[in-house]
DNA sequence: CGTGTAAGGAATTCTGACACG
DNA sequence: CGTGTAAGGAATTCTGACACG
């Protein structure tokens, strides 16, 4: 993957909070609060300015949807951790399968 | 194409000049100067703050390379206009071919 | 021509706090 | 709990200009 690959572009933390506000329609107060609740993790510039990625913006829009449905920040966080773990487990299983196939085919 | 499509993300003007400086290694003075010479076209926030896209950042890095080779801004601009025109002409030809094929096959 | 810099002002962002409910 | 707001300060950005070469 090249550094300028679109996948990595999406993860680059380069957007400041005012622009995120425009992109998401959320208030700066809300955006900072969701960080306090560990739903979002902006980077910081040397002088402490928050920097967000496009992925962060997408994530914030998902949060906004959940909040509209009356879901509490605590719930949102718990759901995400669950999904994250499921994904980890799945990847582990994939790797395990790879290794087994490797030895089965006696390639080494 | 969805709005969040990676292609459009690359074109979104969301990065302020300080971050562009870090991304490109150019000085703010240089970045503004290349705009003055019509090599780059940032958007402006409501209050006049320049906003750049990832494409702009890439373009600035190409400019930086050209400048290192001693090419003048005027030259860079001229070369780009040439390439741009070639591209336009090519697209026109493609369209023309489409139309001809359409009538040839008597589909209408 | 291309770039550095000091100048003064305007807009942005930050934190901690008080408020409401 | 989630969000608004006023407060004071620090960091960012803007423009027009002078400098050098």
Short mmCIF file of C-alpha atoms (C1' of nucleotides) in Angstrom, two decimals:
data_model
loop_
_atom_site.label_atom_id
_atom_site.label_comp_id
_atom_site.label_asym_id
_atom_site.label_seq_id
_atom_site.Cartn_x
_atom_site.Cartn_y
_atom_site.Cartn_z
CA UNK A 1 0.00 0.00 0.00
CA UNK A 2 1.34 3.39 -0.99
CA UNK A 3 1.21 6.20 1.57
CA UNK A 4 -1.23 8.14 -0.58
CA UNK A 5 -3.53 5.15 -0.89
CA UNK A 6 -7.15 6.15 -0.50
CA UNK A 7 -7.60 3.80 2.45
CA UNK A 8 -4.91 5.56 4.44
CA UNK A 9 -6.15 8.97 3.34
CA UNK A 10 -9.39 8.19 5.07
CA UNK A 11 -7.52 7.58 8.31
CA UNK A 12 -5.29 10.65 8.21
CA UNK A 13 -6.00 13.03 11.06
CA UNK A 14 -6.01 16.40 9.35
CA UNK A 15 -9.40 18.02 9.92
CA UNK A 16 -9.91 20.52 12.73
CA UNK A 17 -13.02 20.67 14.85
CA UNK A 18 -14.69 23.60 13.12
CA UNK A 19 -14.66 21.74 9.82
CA UNK A 20 -15.90 18.59 11.51
CA UNK A 21 -18.76 20.66 12.87
CA UNK A 22 -19.70 21.72 9.35
CA UNK A 23 -19.32 18.19 8.00
CA UNK A 24 -21.40 16.50 10.67
CA UNK A 25 -23.81 19.21 11.77
CA UNK A 26 -22.87 18.51 15.39
CA UNK A 27 -21.83 21.26 17.80
CA UNK A 28 -18.23 21.47 18.95
CA UNK A 29 -19.50 20.81 22.43
CA UNK A 30 -21.05 17.54 21.28
CA UNK A 31 -17.96 16.47 19.39
CA UNK A 32 -15.75 17.08 22.42
CA UNK A 33 -18.20 15.35 24.68
CA UNK A 34 -18.22 12.18 22.59
CA UNK A 35 -14.47 12.17 22.90
CA UNK A 36 -14.77 12.48 26.68
CA UNK A 37 -17.06 9.46 26.55
CA UNK A 38 -14.44 7.58 24.52
CA UNK A 39 -16.50 7.26 21.37
CA UNK A 40 -14.03 9.13 19.20
CA UNK A 41 -10.26 9.59 19.32
CA UNK A 42 -8.86 12.62 17.51
CA UNK A 43 -5.12 13.19 17.26
CA UNK A 44 -3.58 16.37 18.63
CA UNK A 45 -1.31 18.85 16.93
CA UNK A 46 1.83 19.90 18.76
CA UNK A 47 -0.05 22.77 20.35
CA UNK A 48 -3.04 20.68 21.35
CA UNK A 49 -5.45 21.29 18.49
CA UNK A 50 -7.70 18.28 17.80
CA UNK A 51 -7.33 16.67 14.37
CA UNK A 52 -9.90 14.28 12.92
CA UNK A 53 -9.90 11.88 9.97
CA UNK A 54 -12.69 11.27 7.47
CA UNK A 55 -13.27 7.99 9.29
CA UNK A 56 -13.78 9.93 12.47
CA UNK A 57 -16.32 12.11 10.69
CA UNK A 58 -18.22 9.03 9.51
CA UNK A 59 -18.11 7.62 12.98
CA UNK A 60 -19.49 10.85 14.40
CA UNK A 61 -22.38 10.69 11.99
CA UNK A 62 -23.17 7.17 13.16
CA UNK A 63 -23.03 8.41 16.73
CA UNK A 64 -25.40 11.23 15.83
CA UNK A 65 -27.88 8.69 14.48
CA UNK A 66 -27.68 6.55 17.58
CA UNK A 67 -28.14 9.58 19.82
CA UNK A 68 -31.22 10.62 17.89
CA UNK A 69 -32.66 7.20 18.61
CA UNK A 70 -32.15 7.94 22.30
CA UNK A 71 -29.23 5.55 22.78
CA UNK A 72 -26.90 6.59 25.61
CA UNK A 73 -23.21 7.15 24.96
CA UNK A 74 -22.45 4.30 27.33
CA UNK A 75 -24.58 1.94 25.24
CA UNK A 76 -23.01 3.03 21.98
CA UNK A 77 -19.58 2.40 23.39
CA UNK A 78 -20.53 -1.03 24.69
CA UNK A 79 -22.02 -2.08 21.35
CA UNK A 80 -18.91 -1.03 19.52
CA UNK A 81 -16.60 -2.90 21.83
CA UNK A 82 -18.70 -5.99 21.22
CA UNK A 83 -18.45 -5.66 17.46
CA UNK A 84 -14.76 -5.00 17.74
CA UNK A 85 -14.19 -8.15 19.73
CA UNK A 86 -16.24 -10.23 17.28
CA UNK A 87 -14.05 -8.91 14.51
CA UNK A 88 -10.86 -9.75 16.40
CA UNK A 89 -12.05 -13.27 17.02
CA UNK A 90 -12.98 -13.71 13.41
CA UNK A 91 -9.53 -12.64 12.28
CA UNK A 92 -7.93 -15.02 14.73
CA UNK A 93 -9.97 -17.88 13.32
CA UNK A 94 -8.97 -16.97 9.81
CA UNK A 95 -5.32 -17.04 10.75
CA UNK A 96 -5.75 -20.39 12.48
CA UNK A 97 -7.35 -21.81 9.33
CA UNK A 98 -4.48 -20.54 7.25
CA UNK A 99 -1.92 -22.23 9.44
CA UNK A 100 -3.76 -25.53 9.48
CA UNK A 101 -4.13 -25.52 5.71
CA UNK A 102 -0.45 -24.81 5.46
CA UNK A 103 0.61 -27.88 7.37
CA UNK A 104 -2.08 -30.06 5.87
CA UNK A 105 -0.78 -29.41 2.40
CA UNK A 106 2.68 -30.23 3.73
CA UNK A 107 4.27 -27.25 2.05
CA UNK A 108 7.01 -27.04 4.64
CA UNK B 1 -21.06 7.38 -6.47
CA UNK B 2 -21.90 7.90 -2.84
CA UNK B 3 -20.96 11.19 -1.20
CA UNK B 4 -18.50 9.42 1.07
CA UNK B 5 -16.85 7.67 -1.85
CA UNK B 6 -13.09 7.71 -1.55
CA UNK B 7 -12.75 9.60 -4.84
CA UNK B 8 -14.79 12.51 -3.54
CA UNK B 9 -13.07 12.39 -0.16
CA UNK B 10 -9.84 13.13 -1.91
CA UNK B 11 -11.36 16.26 -3.39
CA UNK B 12 -12.97 17.59 -0.23
CA UNK B 13 -11.48 20.88 0.88
CA UNK B 14 -11.07 20.40 4.60
CA UNK B 15 -7.38 20.85 5.46
CA UNK B 16 -6.06 24.17 6.70
CA UNK B 17 -2.72 25.61 5.68
CA UNK B 18 -0.77 24.66 8.79
CA UNK B 19 -1.57 21.01 8.26
CA UNK B 20 -0.73 21.29 4.57
CA UNK B 21 2.62 22.72 5.61
CA UNK B 22 3.27 19.64 7.74
CA UNK B 23 2.07 17.28 5.00
CA UNK B 24 4.13 18.83 2.21
CA UNK B 25 7.12 20.28 4.01
CA UNK B 26 6.54 23.58 2.20
CA UNK B 27 6.35 26.91 4.04
CA UNK B 28 3.04 28.71 4.29
CA UNK B 29 4.58 31.49 2.27
CA UNK B 30 5.34 29.07 -0.55
CA UNK B 31 1.88 27.53 -0.47
CA UNK B 32 0.21 30.94 -0.69
CA UNK B 33 2.58 32.02 -3.41
CA UNK B 34 1.73 29.02 -5.60
CA UNK B 35 -1.88 30.00 -5.21
CA UNK B 36 -1.06 33.53 -6.32
CA UNK B 37 0.62 32.02 -9.38
CA UNK B 38 -2.56 30.02 -10.05
CA UNK B 39 -1.02 26.60 -9.50
CA UNK B 40 -3.35 25.67 -6.68
CA UNK B 41 -6.92 26.64 -5.80
CA UNK B 42 -7.95 26.19 -2.17
CA UNK B 43 -11.51 26.84 -1.06
CA UNK B 44 -12.23 29.44 1.59
CA UNK B 45 -14.20 29.11 4.79
CA UNK B 46 -16.82 31.72 5.53
CA UNK B 47 -14.26 33.80 7.36
CA UNK B 48 -11.59 33.49 4.68
CA UNK B 49 -9.51 30.58 5.95
CA UNK B 50 -7.98 28.54 3.13
CA UNK B 51 -9.08 24.91 2.89
CA UNK B 52 -7.21 22.30 0.87
CA UNK B 53 -8.03 18.77 -0.31
CA UNK B 54 -5.74 15.73 -0.36
CA UNK B 55 -5.56 16.23 -4.11
CA UNK B 56 -4.29 19.74 -3.51
CA UNK B 57 -1.64 18.33 -1.19
CA UNK B 58 -0.53 15.88 -3.87
CA UNK B 59 -0.44 18.64 -6.40
CA UNK B 60 1.69 20.77 -4.09
CA UNK B 61 4.16 17.94 -3.77
CA UNK B 62 4.42 17.72 -7.54
CA UNK B 63 4.97 21.47 -7.64
CA UNK B 64 7.69 21.13 -5.03
CA UNK B 65 9.46 18.59 -7.23
CA UNK B 66 9.24 20.79 -10.28
CA UNK B 67 10.55 23.78 -8.33
CA UNK B 68 13.51 21.76 -7.09
CA UNK B 69 14.36 21.06 -10.70
CA UNK B 70 14.47 24.79 -11.26
CA UNK B 71 11.25 25.01 -13.25
CA UNK B 72 9.53 28.39 -12.97
CA UNK B 73 5.94 28.65 -11.75
CA UNK B 74 4.98 30.03 -15.12
CA UNK B 75 6.34 26.94 -16.84
CA UNK B 76 4.59 24.58 -14.48
CA UNK B 77 1.32 26.32 -15.11
CA UNK B 78 1.77 26.20 -18.86
CA UNK B 79 2.60 22.49 -18.83
CA UNK B 80 -0.48 21.71 -16.80
CA UNK B 81 -2.78 23.67 -19.04
CA UNK B 82 -1.40 21.72 -21.96
CA UNK B 83 -2.06 18.39 -20.31
CA UNK B 84 -5.49 19.56 -19.29
CA UNK B 85 -6.39 20.48 -22.84
CA UNK B 86 -5.11 17.17 -24.18
CA UNK B 87 -7.37 15.44 -21.70
CA UNK B 88 -10.37 17.52 -22.70
CA UNK B 89 -9.81 16.76 -26.35
CA UNK B 90 -9.49 13.08 -25.61
CA UNK B 91 -12.80 13.07 -23.75
CA UNK B 92 -14.47 14.90 -26.63
CA UNK B 93 -13.23 12.28 -29.06
CA UNK B 94 -14.52 9.51 -26.85
CA UNK B 95 -17.94 11.12 -26.79
CA UNK B 96 -17.92 11.56 -30.53
CA UNK B 97 -17.10 7.90 -31.01
CA UNK B 98 -19.98 6.93 -28.74
CA UNK B 99 -22.45 8.98 -30.75
CA UNK B 100 -21.27 7.61 -34.06
CA UNK B 101 -21.49 4.06 -32.80
CA UNK B 102 -24.96 4.80 -31.60
CA UNK B 103 -26.25 5.86 -35.01
CA UNK B 104 -24.30 3.26 -36.89
CA UNK B 105 -25.99 0.50 -34.93
CA UNK B 106 -29.28 2.24 -35.70
CA UNK B 107 -30.53 1.94 -32.18
CA UNK B 108 -32.72 4.99 -32.55
"C1'" DC C 1 11.34 35.43 -9.48
"C1'" DG C 2 10.67 33.04 -5.21
"C1'" DT C 3 10.78 33.30 -0.40
"C1'" DG C 4 11.61 35.12 4.46
"C1'" DT C 5 9.91 38.03 7.94
"C1'" DA C 6 7.71 41.47 11.22
"C1'" DA C 7 3.03 43.71 11.94
"C1'" DG C 8 -1.58 44.06 13.38
"C1'" DG C 9 -5.91 42.13 13.35
"C1'" DA C 10 -9.47 38.62 12.99
"C1'" DA C 11 -11.05 33.90 13.56
"C1'" DT C 12 -10.24 29.35 15.83
"C1'" DT C 13 -9.56 26.30 19.45
"C1'" DC C 14 -8.73 24.93 24.23
"C1'" DT C 15 -9.97 24.03 29.14
"C1'" DG C 16 -12.68 24.20 33.34
"C1'" DA C 17 -16.88 25.71 35.09
"C1'" DC C 18 -21.72 26.85 35.87
"C1'" DA C 19 -26.41 25.90 34.32
"C1'" DC C 20 -30.48 23.03 33.31
"C1'" DG C 21 -32.96 19.02 33.89
"C1'" DC D 1 -26.96 12.50 31.10
"C1'" DG D 2 -26.13 15.54 27.29
"C1'" DT D 3 -25.59 20.08 25.84
"C1'" DG D 4 -25.40 25.34 25.90
"C1'" DT D 5 -22.73 29.20 27.16
"C1'" DA D 6 -19.54 32.97 28.89
"C1'" DA D 7 -14.46 33.49 30.11
"C1'" DG D 8 -9.71 34.07 29.34
"C1'" DG D 9 -5.84 32.60 27.02
"C1'" DA D 10 -3.09 30.45 23.44
"C1'" DA D 11 -2.36 29.14 18.66
"C1'" DT D 12 -3.68 29.89 13.74
"C1'" DT D 13 -4.45 32.36 9.71
"C1'" DC D 14 -4.91 36.49 6.84
"C1'" DT D 15 -3.25 40.51 4.12
"C1'" DG D 16 -0.05 43.95 2.41
"C1'" DA D 17 4.56 45.32 2.63
"C1'" DC D 18 9.59 45.53 2.79
"C1'" DA D 19 13.78 42.91 1.84
"C1'" DC D 20 17.07 40.31 -1.01
"C1'" DG D 21 18.77 39.05 -5.24
#
